[in-house]
mmCIF file of C-alpha atoms in Angstrom:
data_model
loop_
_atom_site.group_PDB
_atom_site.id
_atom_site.type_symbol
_atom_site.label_atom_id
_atom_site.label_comp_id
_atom_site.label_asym_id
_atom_site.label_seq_id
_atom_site.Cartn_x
_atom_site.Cartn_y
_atom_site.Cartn_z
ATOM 1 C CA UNK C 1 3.162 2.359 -13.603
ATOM 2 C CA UNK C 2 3.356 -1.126 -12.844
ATOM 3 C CA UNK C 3 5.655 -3.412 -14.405
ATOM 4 C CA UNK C 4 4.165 -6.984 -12.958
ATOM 5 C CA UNK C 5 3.011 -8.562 -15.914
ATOM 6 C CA UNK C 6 0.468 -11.144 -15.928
ATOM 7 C CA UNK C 7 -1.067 -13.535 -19.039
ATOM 8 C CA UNK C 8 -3.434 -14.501 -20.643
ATOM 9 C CA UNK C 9 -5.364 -11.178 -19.730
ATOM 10 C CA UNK C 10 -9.022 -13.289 -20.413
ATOM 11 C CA UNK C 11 -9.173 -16.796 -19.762
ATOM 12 C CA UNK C 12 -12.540 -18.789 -20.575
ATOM 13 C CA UNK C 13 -12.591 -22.337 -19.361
ATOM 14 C CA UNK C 14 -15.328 -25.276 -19.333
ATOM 15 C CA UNK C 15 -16.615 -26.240 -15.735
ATOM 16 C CA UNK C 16 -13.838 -29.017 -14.213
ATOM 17 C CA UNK C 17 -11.203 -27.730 -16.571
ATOM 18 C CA UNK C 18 -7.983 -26.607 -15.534
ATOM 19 C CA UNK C 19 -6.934 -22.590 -15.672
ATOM 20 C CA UNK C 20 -3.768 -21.453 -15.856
ATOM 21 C CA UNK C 21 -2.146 -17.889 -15.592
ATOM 22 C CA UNK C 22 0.709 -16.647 -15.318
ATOM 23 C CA UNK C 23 2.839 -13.342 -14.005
ATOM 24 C CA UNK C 24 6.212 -11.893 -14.086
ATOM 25 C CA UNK C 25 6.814 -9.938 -10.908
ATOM 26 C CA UNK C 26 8.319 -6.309 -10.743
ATOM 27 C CA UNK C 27 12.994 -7.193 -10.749
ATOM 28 C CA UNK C 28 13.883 -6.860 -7.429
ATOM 29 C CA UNK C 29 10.806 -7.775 -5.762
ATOM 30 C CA UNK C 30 11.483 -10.353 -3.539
ATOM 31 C CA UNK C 31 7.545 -11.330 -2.304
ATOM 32 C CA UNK C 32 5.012 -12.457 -4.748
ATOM 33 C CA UNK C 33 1.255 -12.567 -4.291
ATOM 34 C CA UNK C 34 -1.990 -13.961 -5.800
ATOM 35 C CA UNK C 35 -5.616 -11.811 -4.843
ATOM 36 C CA UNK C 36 -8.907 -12.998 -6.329
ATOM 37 C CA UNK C 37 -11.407 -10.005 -7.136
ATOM 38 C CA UNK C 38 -15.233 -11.003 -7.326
ATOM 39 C CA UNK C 39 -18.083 -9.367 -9.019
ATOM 40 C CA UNK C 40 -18.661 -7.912 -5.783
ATOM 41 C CA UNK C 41 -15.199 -6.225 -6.023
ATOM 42 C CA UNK C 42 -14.283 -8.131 -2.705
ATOM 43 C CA UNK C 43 -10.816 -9.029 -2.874
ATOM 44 C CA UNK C 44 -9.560 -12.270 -1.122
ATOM 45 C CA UNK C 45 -5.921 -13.330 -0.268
ATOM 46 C CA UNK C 46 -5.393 -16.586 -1.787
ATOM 47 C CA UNK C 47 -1.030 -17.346 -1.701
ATOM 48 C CA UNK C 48 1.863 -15.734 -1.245
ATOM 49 C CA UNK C 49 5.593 -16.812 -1.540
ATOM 50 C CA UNK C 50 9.113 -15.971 -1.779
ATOM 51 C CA UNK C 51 11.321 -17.159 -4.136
ATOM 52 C CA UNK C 52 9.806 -20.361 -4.714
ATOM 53 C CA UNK C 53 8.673 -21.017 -1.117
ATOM 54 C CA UNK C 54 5.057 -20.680 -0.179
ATOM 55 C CA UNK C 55 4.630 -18.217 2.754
ATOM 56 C CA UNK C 56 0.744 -18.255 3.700
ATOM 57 C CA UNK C 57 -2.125 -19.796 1.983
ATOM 58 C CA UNK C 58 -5.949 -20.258 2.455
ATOM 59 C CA UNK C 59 -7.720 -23.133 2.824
ATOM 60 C CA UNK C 60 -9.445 -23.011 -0.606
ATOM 61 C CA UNK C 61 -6.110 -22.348 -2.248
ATOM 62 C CA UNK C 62 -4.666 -25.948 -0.655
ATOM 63 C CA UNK C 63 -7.278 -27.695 -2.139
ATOM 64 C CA UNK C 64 -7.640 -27.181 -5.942
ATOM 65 C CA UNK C 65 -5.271 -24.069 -6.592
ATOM 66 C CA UNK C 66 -1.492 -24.256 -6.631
ATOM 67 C CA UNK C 67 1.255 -21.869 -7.092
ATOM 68 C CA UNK C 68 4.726 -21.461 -7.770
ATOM 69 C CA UNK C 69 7.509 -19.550 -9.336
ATOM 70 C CA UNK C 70 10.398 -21.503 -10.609
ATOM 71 C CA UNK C 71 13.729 -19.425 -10.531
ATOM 72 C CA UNK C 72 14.128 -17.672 -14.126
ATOM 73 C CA UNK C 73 10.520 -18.474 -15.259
ATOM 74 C CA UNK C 74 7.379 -16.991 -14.424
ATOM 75 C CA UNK C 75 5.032 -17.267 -11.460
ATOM 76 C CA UNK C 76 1.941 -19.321 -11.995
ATOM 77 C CA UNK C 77 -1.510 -19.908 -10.184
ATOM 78 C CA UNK C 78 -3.529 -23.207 -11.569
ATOM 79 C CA UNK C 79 -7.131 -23.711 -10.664
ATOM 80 C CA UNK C 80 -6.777 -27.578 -11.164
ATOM 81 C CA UNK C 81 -10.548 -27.882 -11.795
ATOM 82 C CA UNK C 82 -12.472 -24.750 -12.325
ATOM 83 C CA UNK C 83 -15.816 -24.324 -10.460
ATOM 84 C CA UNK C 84 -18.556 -21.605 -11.932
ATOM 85 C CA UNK C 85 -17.584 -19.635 -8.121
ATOM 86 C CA UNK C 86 -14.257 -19.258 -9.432
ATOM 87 C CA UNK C 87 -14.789 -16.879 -11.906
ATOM 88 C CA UNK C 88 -13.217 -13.878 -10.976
ATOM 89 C CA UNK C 89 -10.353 -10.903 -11.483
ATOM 90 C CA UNK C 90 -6.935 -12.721 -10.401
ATOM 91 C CA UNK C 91 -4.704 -10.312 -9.732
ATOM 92 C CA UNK C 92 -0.866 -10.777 -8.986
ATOM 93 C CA UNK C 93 1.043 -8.507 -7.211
ATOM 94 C CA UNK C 94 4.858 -8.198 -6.212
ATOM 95 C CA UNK C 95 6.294 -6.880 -2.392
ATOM 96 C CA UNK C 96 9.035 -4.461 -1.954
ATOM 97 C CA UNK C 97 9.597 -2.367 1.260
ATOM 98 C CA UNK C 98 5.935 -3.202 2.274
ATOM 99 C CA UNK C 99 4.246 -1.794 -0.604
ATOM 100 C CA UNK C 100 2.429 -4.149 -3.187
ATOM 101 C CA UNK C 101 2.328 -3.208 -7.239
ATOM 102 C CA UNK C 102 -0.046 -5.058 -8.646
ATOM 103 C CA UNK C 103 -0.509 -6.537 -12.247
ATOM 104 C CA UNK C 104 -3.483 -5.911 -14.813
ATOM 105 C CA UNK C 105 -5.265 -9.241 -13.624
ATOM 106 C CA UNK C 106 -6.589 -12.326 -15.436
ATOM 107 C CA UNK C 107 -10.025 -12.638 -15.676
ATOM 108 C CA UNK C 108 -11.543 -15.804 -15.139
ATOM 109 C CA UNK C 109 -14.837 -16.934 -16.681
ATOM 110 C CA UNK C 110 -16.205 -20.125 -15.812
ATOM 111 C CA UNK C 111 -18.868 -21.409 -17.655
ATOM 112 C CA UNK W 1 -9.528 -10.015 11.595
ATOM 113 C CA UNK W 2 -8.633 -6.791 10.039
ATOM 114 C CA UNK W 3 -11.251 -5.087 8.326
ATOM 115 C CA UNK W 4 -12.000 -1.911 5.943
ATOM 116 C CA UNK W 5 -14.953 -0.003 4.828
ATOM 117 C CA UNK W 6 -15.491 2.649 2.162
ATOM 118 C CA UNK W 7 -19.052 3.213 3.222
ATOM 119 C CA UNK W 8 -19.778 5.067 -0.723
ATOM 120 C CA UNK W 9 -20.292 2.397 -3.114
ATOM 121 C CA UNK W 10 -20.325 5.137 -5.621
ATOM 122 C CA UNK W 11 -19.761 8.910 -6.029
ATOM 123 C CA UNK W 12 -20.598 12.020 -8.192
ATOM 124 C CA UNK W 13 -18.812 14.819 -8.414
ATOM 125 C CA UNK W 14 -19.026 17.951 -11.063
ATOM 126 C CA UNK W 15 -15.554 18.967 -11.911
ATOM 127 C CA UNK W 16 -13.556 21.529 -9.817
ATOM 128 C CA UNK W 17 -15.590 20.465 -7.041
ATOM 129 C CA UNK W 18 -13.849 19.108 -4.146
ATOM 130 C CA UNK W 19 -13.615 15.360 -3.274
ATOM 131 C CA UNK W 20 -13.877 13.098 0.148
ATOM 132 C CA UNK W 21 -13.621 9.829 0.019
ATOM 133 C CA UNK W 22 -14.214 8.091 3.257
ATOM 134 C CA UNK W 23 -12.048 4.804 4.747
ATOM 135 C CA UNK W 24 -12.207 3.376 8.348
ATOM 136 C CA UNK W 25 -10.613 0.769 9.344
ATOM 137 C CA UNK W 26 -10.050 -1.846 12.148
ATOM 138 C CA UNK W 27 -6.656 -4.093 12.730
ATOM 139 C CA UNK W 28 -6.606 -6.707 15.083
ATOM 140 C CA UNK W 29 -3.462 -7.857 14.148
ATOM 141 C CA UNK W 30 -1.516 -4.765 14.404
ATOM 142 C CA UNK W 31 -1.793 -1.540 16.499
ATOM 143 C CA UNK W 32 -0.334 0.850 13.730
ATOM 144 C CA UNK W 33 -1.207 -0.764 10.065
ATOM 145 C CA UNK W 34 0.257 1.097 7.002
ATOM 146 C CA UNK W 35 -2.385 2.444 5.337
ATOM 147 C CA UNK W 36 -2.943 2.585 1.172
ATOM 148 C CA UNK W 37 -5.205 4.086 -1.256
ATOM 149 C CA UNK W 38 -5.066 1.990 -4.503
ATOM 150 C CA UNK W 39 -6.691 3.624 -7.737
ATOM 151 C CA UNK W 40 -8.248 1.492 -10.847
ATOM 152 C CA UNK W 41 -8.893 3.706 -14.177
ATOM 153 C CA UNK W 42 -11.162 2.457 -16.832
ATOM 154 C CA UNK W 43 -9.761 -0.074 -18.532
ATOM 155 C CA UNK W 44 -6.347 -0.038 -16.554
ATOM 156 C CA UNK W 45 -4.506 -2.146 -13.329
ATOM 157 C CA UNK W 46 -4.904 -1.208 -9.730
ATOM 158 C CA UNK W 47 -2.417 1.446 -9.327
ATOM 159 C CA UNK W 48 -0.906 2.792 -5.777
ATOM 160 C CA UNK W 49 -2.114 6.308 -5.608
ATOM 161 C CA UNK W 50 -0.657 7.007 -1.757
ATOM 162 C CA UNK W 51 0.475 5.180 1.395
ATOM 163 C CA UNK W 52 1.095 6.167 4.729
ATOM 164 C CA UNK W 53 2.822 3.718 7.313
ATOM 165 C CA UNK W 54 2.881 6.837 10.768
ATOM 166 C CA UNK W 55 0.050 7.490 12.774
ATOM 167 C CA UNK W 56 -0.215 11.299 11.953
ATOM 168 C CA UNK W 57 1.019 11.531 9.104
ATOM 169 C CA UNK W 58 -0.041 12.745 5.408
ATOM 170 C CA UNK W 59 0.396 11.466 2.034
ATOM 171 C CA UNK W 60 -0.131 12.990 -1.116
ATOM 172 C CA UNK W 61 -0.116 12.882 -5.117
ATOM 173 C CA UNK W 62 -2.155 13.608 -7.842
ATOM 174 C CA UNK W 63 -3.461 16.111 -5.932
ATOM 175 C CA UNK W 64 -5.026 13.839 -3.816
ATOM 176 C CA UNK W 65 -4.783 13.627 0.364
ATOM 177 C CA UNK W 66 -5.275 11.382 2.935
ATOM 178 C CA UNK W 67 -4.181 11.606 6.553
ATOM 179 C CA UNK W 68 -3.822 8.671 9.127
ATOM 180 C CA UNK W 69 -5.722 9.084 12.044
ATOM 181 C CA UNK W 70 -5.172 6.727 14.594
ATOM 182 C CA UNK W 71 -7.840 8.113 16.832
ATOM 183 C CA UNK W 72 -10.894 8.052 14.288
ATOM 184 C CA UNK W 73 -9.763 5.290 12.467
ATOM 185 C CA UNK W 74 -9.636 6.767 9.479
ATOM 186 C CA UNK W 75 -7.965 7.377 6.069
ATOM 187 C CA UNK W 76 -10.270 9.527 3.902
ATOM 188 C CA UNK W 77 -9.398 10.520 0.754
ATOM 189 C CA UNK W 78 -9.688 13.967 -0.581
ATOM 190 C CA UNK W 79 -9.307 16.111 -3.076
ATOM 191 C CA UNK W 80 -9.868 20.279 -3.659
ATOM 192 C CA UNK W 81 -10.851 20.319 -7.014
ATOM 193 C CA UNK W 82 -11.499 17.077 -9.325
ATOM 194 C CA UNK W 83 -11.084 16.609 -12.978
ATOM 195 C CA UNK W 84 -12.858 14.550 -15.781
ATOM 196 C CA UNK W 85 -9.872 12.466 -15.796
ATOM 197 C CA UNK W 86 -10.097 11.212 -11.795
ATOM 198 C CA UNK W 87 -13.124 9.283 -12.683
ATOM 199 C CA UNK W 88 -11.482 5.667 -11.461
ATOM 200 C CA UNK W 89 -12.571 3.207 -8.421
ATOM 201 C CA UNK W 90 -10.429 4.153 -5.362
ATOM 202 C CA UNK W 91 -9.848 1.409 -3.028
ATOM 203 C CA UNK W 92 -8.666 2.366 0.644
ATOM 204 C CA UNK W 93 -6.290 -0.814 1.970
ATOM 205 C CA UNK W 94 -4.553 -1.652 5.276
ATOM 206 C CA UNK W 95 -1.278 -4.187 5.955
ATOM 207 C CA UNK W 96 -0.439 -5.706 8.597
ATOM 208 C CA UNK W 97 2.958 -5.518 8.555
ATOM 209 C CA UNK W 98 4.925 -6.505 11.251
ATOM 210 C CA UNK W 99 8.313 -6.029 9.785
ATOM 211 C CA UNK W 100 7.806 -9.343 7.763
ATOM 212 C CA UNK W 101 8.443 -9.936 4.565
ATOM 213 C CA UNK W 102 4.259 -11.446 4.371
ATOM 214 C CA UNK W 103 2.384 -8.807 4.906
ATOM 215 C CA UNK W 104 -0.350 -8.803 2.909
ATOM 216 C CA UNK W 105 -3.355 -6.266 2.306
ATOM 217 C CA UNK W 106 -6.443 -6.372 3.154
ATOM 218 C CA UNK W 107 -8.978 -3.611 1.232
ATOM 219 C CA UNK W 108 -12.250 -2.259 1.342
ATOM 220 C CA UNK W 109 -14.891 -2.867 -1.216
ATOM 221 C CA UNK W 110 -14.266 0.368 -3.266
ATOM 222 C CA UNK W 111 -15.899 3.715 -4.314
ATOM 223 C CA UNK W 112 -16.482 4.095 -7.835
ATOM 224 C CA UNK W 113 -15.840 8.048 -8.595
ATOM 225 C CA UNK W 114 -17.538 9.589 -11.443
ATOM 226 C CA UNK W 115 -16.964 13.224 -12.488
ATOM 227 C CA UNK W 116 -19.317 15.000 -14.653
ATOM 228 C CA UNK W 117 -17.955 18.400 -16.664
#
């Protein structure tokens, strides 16, 4: 079984509001990664980093999302100001030797 | 871009039956992707169930199978004989790892497995 945790496990937030949440990658794993899961079950890359540099990013997340993962704290992804589209399953997931592990997800409902 | 399709959006199977799940992909990126099947039980996180990263090759556990074949395309999923408890959503991924440390997945849209007894 996994051990990537991520927090809150339900988040409910007001259109415009901010959404945090929050994981603590897998020891050892040295590449950290944010998906977002929609009600269509599509999943969608949104950041990755290591350590606390960002690797890759998409568009979208440049604009209103943000990540990062201080050294001894956990890794975070902040929707700055939620949209109804963002509600979704965001799922963290941690990298060794090519294989991802993936957390239980935060789901996101926008209202 | 890469690309992966489970073309069952759902499944039913009695138990003991025997299971295949089917995956095809397409990498643009990369001539040999590694190859995943990710598993989500009710209620539960998306779980690795098997990879493969050789052209060829087999992986297995659980009980379950899948080989890599480069010429098809494909990375079906099977199974001889299911049980109650395999009822899940089974997710078929690629990566386009390159020998970086980014690689990053890209899956197909799931199959939703139930098993009636």
């Amino acid at each position: 079984n996994s051990k990537v945790i991520q927090t809150p496990r339900y988040l409910v937030k007001g259109q415009g509001q901010k959404a945090k949440m929050r994981c603590i990658p897998e020891k050892g794993h040295p590449v950290v990664f944010w998906y977002q899961q929609n009600k269509n079950n599509e999943f969608k890359f949104l950041i990755n980093f290591q350590n606390q540099e960002v690797l890759q990013q998409i568009d979208m997340t440049e604009k209103r999302f943000s990540a990062e993962c201080p050294s001894n704290s956990p890794c975070s992804l902040e929707i700055q100001s939620s949209e109804a589209g963002d509600s979704a399953l965001y799922l963290c997931a941690s990298s060794r030797l090519n294989t991802l592990y993936f957390g239980a997800g935060t789901r996101l409902s926008v209202l | 871009g890469d690309s992966v399709t489970q073309t069952e959006g759902q499944v039913t199977v009695s138990e003991s039956k025997s299971l295949i799940i089917n995956c095809t992909y397409s990498a643009t990126s990369i001539a040999y992707p590694n190859l995943f099947w990710y598993v989500r039980y009710p209620g539960e996180g998306l779980q690795l169930l098997l990879k493969v990263i050789t052209a060829g090759q087999k992986g297995s556990s659980r009980g379950f199978e899948a080989t890599y074949n480069k010429e098809t395309t494909s990375f079906h999923l099977q199974k001889a004989s299911v049980q109650e408890s395999d009822s899940a959503v089974y997710y078929c991924a690629l990566s386009d790892f390159s020998g970086g440390s980014n690689a990053k997945l890209t899956f197909g849209k799931g199959t939703k497995l139930s098993v009636k007894s």
